[in-house]
Amino acid sequence: MVVSTEALIGIALIELGLVVIPGPNMIYLVSRSVTQGRRAGLTSLAGVGVGFLVYLLAATAGLATLFALVPQIYVALKLAGAAYLLWLAWGALRPGGSSAFTPNALEPDRPRKLFGMGLLTCLLNPKIAILYISLLPQFVDPSRGHVAAQSLILGLTQLAVGVGVNAIFVITAGSVAVFFSRKPLWARIHRYLMGTALAVFAVKLATDRTVPAAAP
């Protein structure tokens, strides 16, 4: 196999952990699903999926090689990403913070705009950039060769997990939002757990010294 089973399981588990942490994608998809319905949420999710694919193709085209050749760029982006995650953590942990399942009010939009907004939300989401810039290269094993192919396979695994889990959020968003509105204690627990997870991940990201592997 080009990619080891351990690497596939590892990237899937990390993406599973990341996708359940509230971020711009989840907040937008949940808000859209609650205010305009599941079909609108799934249309927006299609745009998010294309955004994942754009990042994946960029990484496969040699983004890791650029960072291997100019590690200062890699370190700067990684630290910026860690700072962004800490900002999200503060938003969840601060007094008066809100859960991702406290939806924003959104005006109904047409399918084309729903798709476009989902795509734009994903492309402007630093958490997705962090995944491809900082995490994906750590699962690439240069000794196996075919670095670009490894990145593509690992990225497609991440994409499948991310889109699949987000689809579950879209379908269940209304029920979960109602549950949290009726159970404020559980909403507060969810907020604190997610905020803590964000803070821990930000610290690990900032202190990690792994350098992306350059393609042969």
GROMACS .gro file of C-alpha atoms in nm:
model
  216
    1MET     CA    1   0.000   0.000   0.000
    2VAL     CA    2   0.116   0.353  -0.077
    3VAL     CA    3  -0.022   0.469   0.259
    4SER     CA    4  -0.004   0.264   0.578
    5THR     CA    5  -0.321   0.157   0.756
    6GLU     CA    6  -0.196   0.341   1.066
    7ALA     CA    7  -0.171   0.666   0.871
    8LEU     CA    8  -0.522   0.629   0.731
    9ILE     CA    9  -0.668   0.557   1.074
   10GLY     CA   10  -0.467   0.841   1.225
   11ILE     CA   11  -0.582   1.107   0.979
   12ALA     CA   12  -0.942   0.983   1.005
   13LEU     CA   13  -0.938   1.007   1.385
   14ILE     CA   14  -0.780   1.352   1.384
   15GLU     CA   15  -1.032   1.480   1.129
   16LEU     CA   16  -1.312   1.331   1.340
   17GLY     CA   17  -1.180   1.524   1.639
   18LEU     CA   18  -1.144   1.844   1.438
   19VAL     CA   19  -1.481   1.831   1.266
   20VAL     CA   20  -1.673   1.812   1.595
   21ILE     CA   21  -1.492   2.123   1.723
   22PRO     CA   22  -1.703   2.430   1.646
   23GLY     CA   23  -1.560   2.647   1.372
   24PRO     CA   24  -1.687   2.864   1.085
   25ASN     CA   25  -1.800   2.563   0.879
   26MET     CA   26  -2.004   2.403   1.156
   27ILE     CA   27  -2.156   2.732   1.272
   28TYR     CA   28  -2.261   2.826   0.919
   29LEU     CA   29  -2.399   2.481   0.830
   30VAL     CA   30  -2.594   2.450   1.155
   31SER     CA   31  -2.735   2.801   1.124
   32ARG     CA   32  -2.832   2.744   0.761
   33SER     CA   33  -2.996   2.409   0.838
   34VAL     CA   34  -3.195   2.544   1.134
   35THR     CA   35  -3.317   2.858   0.956
   36GLN     CA   36  -3.373   2.723   0.601
   37GLY     CA   37  -3.396   2.346   0.631
   38ARG     CA   38  -3.186   2.037   0.569
   39ARG     CA   39  -3.181   2.071   0.189
   40ALA     CA   40  -3.026   2.417   0.218
   41GLY     CA   41  -2.776   2.283   0.470
   42LEU     CA   42  -2.675   1.997   0.241
   43THR     CA   43  -2.640   2.234  -0.056
   44SER     CA   44  -2.409   2.451   0.154
   45LEU     CA   45  -2.221   2.137   0.259
   46ALA     CA   46  -2.156   2.056  -0.108
   47GLY     CA   47  -1.975   2.390  -0.133
   48VAL     CA   48  -1.775   2.308   0.179
   49GLY     CA   49  -1.674   1.975   0.024
   50VAL     CA   50  -1.543   2.149  -0.287
   51GLY     CA   51  -1.347   2.381  -0.059
   52PHE     CA   52  -1.184   2.077   0.103
   53LEU     CA   53  -1.095   1.953  -0.245
   54VAL     CA   54  -0.934   2.284  -0.342
   55TYR     CA   55  -0.705   2.270  -0.039
   56LEU     CA   56  -0.627   1.905  -0.107
   57LEU     CA   57  -0.528   1.969  -0.468
   58ALA     CA   58  -0.308   2.259  -0.358
   59ALA     CA   59  -0.132   2.036  -0.105
   60THR     CA   60  -0.089   1.756  -0.358
   61ALA     CA   61   0.051   2.002  -0.614
   62GLY     CA   62   0.349   2.073  -0.395
   63LEU     CA   63   0.247   2.293  -0.103
   64ALA     CA   64   0.440   2.068   0.134
   65THR     CA   65   0.750   2.105  -0.084
   66LEU     CA   66   0.729   2.485  -0.056
   67PHE     CA   67   0.711   2.465   0.322
   68ALA     CA   68   0.998   2.214   0.334
   69LEU     CA   69   1.214   2.454   0.128
   70VAL     CA   70   1.106   2.766   0.320
   71PRO     CA   71   1.028   2.643   0.674
   72GLN     CA   72   0.983   3.000   0.803
   73ILE     CA   73   0.659   3.029   0.604
   74TYR     CA   74   0.540   2.699   0.749
   75VAL     CA   75   0.619   2.807   1.106
   76ALA     CA   76   0.452   3.146   1.062
   77LEU     CA   77   0.131   2.996   0.924
   78LYS     CA   78   0.128   2.728   1.192
   79LEU     CA   79   0.160   2.985   1.472
   80ALA     CA   80  -0.109   3.199   1.312
   81GLY     CA   81  -0.334   2.894   1.298
   82ALA     CA   82  -0.266   2.816   1.665
   83ALA     CA   83  -0.355   3.176   1.757
   84TYR     CA   84  -0.680   3.145   1.561
   85LEU     CA   85  -0.773   2.824   1.743
   86LEU     CA   86  -0.701   2.992   2.077
   87TRP     CA   87  -0.933   3.275   1.972
   88LEU     CA   88  -1.207   3.020   1.897
   89ALA     CA   89  -1.139   2.854   2.235
   90TRP     CA   90  -1.178   3.188   2.413
   91GLY     CA   91  -1.504   3.248   2.227
   92ALA     CA   92  -1.637   2.920   2.368
   93LEU     CA   93  -1.496   2.949   2.722
   94ARG     CA   94  -1.547   3.317   2.796
   95PRO     CA   95  -1.843   3.422   3.011
   96GLY     CA   96  -2.145   3.466   2.788
   97GLY     CA   97  -1.997   3.250   2.508
   98SER     CA   98  -2.230   3.055   2.284
   99SER     CA   99  -2.243   2.701   2.148
  100ALA     CA  100  -2.216   2.623   1.777
  101PHE     CA  101  -2.571   2.494   1.808
  102THR     CA  102  -2.697   2.839   1.902
  103PRO     CA  103  -2.766   2.930   1.539
  104ASN     CA  104  -2.735   3.269   1.377
  105ALA     CA  105  -3.039   3.408   1.201
  106LEU     CA  106  -2.986   3.389   0.823
  107GLU     CA  107  -3.199   3.509   0.536
  108PRO     CA  108  -3.312   3.235   0.292
  109ASP     CA  109  -3.081   3.205  -0.011
  110ARG     CA  110  -3.103   3.037  -0.352
  111PRO     CA  111  -2.913   2.708  -0.410
  112ARG     CA  112  -2.634   2.875  -0.612
  113LYS     CA  113  -2.565   3.123  -0.335
  114LEU     CA  114  -2.589   2.850  -0.070
  115PHE     CA  115  -2.324   2.649  -0.255
  116GLY     CA  116  -2.104   2.957  -0.302
  117MET     CA  117  -2.128   3.060   0.062
  118GLY     CA  118  -2.039   2.708   0.174
  119LEU     CA  119  -1.736   2.712  -0.057
  120LEU     CA  120  -1.626   3.057   0.061
  121THR     CA  121  -1.673   2.970   0.428
  122CYS     CA  122  -1.450   2.666   0.383
  123LEU     CA  123  -1.181   2.848   0.184
  124LEU     CA  124  -1.162   3.124   0.445
  125ASN     CA  125  -1.158   2.879   0.738
  126PRO     CA  126  -0.807   2.876   0.891
  127LYS     CA  127  -0.881   2.545   1.062
  128ILE     CA  128  -0.895   2.372   0.721
  129ALA     CA  129  -0.571   2.536   0.614
  130ILE     CA  130  -0.412   2.413   0.938
  131LEU     CA  131  -0.520   2.058   0.860
  132TYR     CA  132  -0.355   2.050   0.519
  133ILE     CA  133  -0.053   2.265   0.603
  134SER     CA  134   0.042   2.127   0.943
  135LEU     CA  135  -0.122   1.789   0.996
  136LEU     CA  136  -0.143   1.611   0.662
  137PRO     CA  137   0.235   1.619   0.600
  138GLN     CA  138   0.295   1.447   0.935
  139PHE     CA  139   0.129   1.130   0.803
  140VAL     CA  140   0.330   1.123   0.480
  141ASP     CA  141   0.616   0.870   0.491
  142PRO     CA  142   0.891   0.969   0.241
  143SER     CA  143   1.042   0.620   0.265
  144ARG     CA  144   0.734   0.483   0.089
  145GLY     CA  145   0.783   0.719  -0.205
  146HIS     CA  146   0.496   0.877  -0.403
  147VAL     CA  147   0.461   1.167  -0.159
  148ALA     CA  148   0.198   1.339  -0.375
  149ALA     CA  149  -0.006   1.017  -0.402
  150GLN     CA  150   0.012   0.970  -0.025
  151SER     CA  151  -0.109   1.327   0.029
  152LEU     CA  152  -0.398   1.269  -0.212
  153ILE     CA  153  -0.511   0.944  -0.047
  154LEU     CA  154  -0.484   1.086   0.303
  155GLY     CA  155  -0.663   1.403   0.196
  156LEU     CA  156  -0.948   1.209   0.037
  157THR     CA  157  -0.983   1.013   0.362
  158GLN     CA  158  -1.005   1.340   0.554
  159LEU     CA  159  -1.256   1.478   0.305
  160ALA     CA  160  -1.481   1.173   0.335
  161VAL     CA  161  -1.481   1.189   0.716
  162GLY     CA  162  -1.530   1.566   0.723
  163VAL     CA  163  -1.819   1.574   0.477
  164GLY     CA  164  -1.983   1.267   0.632
  165VAL     CA  165  -1.979   1.402   0.987
  166ASN     CA  166  -2.089   1.748   0.875
  167ALA     CA  167  -2.382   1.583   0.693
  168ILE     CA  168  -2.489   1.430   1.025
  169PHE     CA  169  -2.473   1.775   1.186
  170VAL     CA  170  -2.684   1.920   0.905
  171ILE     CA  171  -2.949   1.650   0.935
  172THR     CA  172  -2.969   1.665   1.316
  173ALA     CA  173  -2.902   2.038   1.365
  174GLY     CA  174  -3.263   2.131   1.438
  175SER     CA  175  -3.312   1.859   1.698
  176VAL     CA  176  -2.980   1.930   1.871
  177ALA     CA  177  -3.047   2.306   1.877
  178VAL     CA  178  -3.388   2.248   2.038
  179PHE     CA  179  -3.232   2.007   2.293
  180PHE     CA  180  -2.967   2.260   2.394
  181SER     CA  181  -3.223   2.541   2.415
  182ARG     CA  182  -3.418   2.331   2.664
  183LYS     CA  183  -3.110   2.199   2.850
  184PRO     CA  184  -2.880   2.499   2.908
  185LEU     CA  185  -2.655   2.294   3.138
  186TRP     CA  186  -2.575   2.050   2.856
  187ALA     CA  187  -2.516   2.340   2.617
  188ARG     CA  188  -2.270   2.488   2.867
  189ILE     CA  189  -2.092   2.153   2.912
  190HIS     CA  190  -2.066   2.113   2.533
  191ARG     CA  191  -1.923   2.465   2.504
  192TYR     CA  192  -1.661   2.407   2.773
  193LEU     CA  193  -1.556   2.070   2.629
  194MET     CA  194  -1.516   2.213   2.279
  195GLY     CA  195  -1.331   2.520   2.407
  196THR     CA  196  -1.089   2.305   2.606
  197ALA     CA  197  -1.030   2.078   2.307
  198LEU     CA  198  -0.955   2.381   2.089
  199ALA     CA  199  -0.708   2.519   2.341
  200VAL     CA  200  -0.527   2.186   2.379
  201PHE     CA  201  -0.503   2.140   2.003
  202ALA     CA  202  -0.374   2.497   1.960
  203VAL     CA  203  -0.094   2.438   2.212
  204LYS     CA  204   0.003   2.106   2.050
  205LEU     CA  205   0.005   2.268   1.708
  206ALA     CA  206   0.222   2.560   1.824
  207THR     CA  207   0.476   2.332   1.996
  208ASP     CA  208   0.497   2.065   1.724
  209ARG     CA  209   0.830   2.070   1.539
  210THR     CA  210   0.746   1.838   1.252
  211VAL     CA  211   0.853   1.972   0.911
  212PRO     CA  212   0.658   1.879   0.596
  213ALA     CA  213   0.831   1.629   0.369
  214ALA     CA  214   0.929   1.747   0.023
  215ALA     CA  215   0.805   1.549  -0.274
  216PRO     CA  216   1.079   1.351  -0.458
   0.00000   0.00000   0.00000
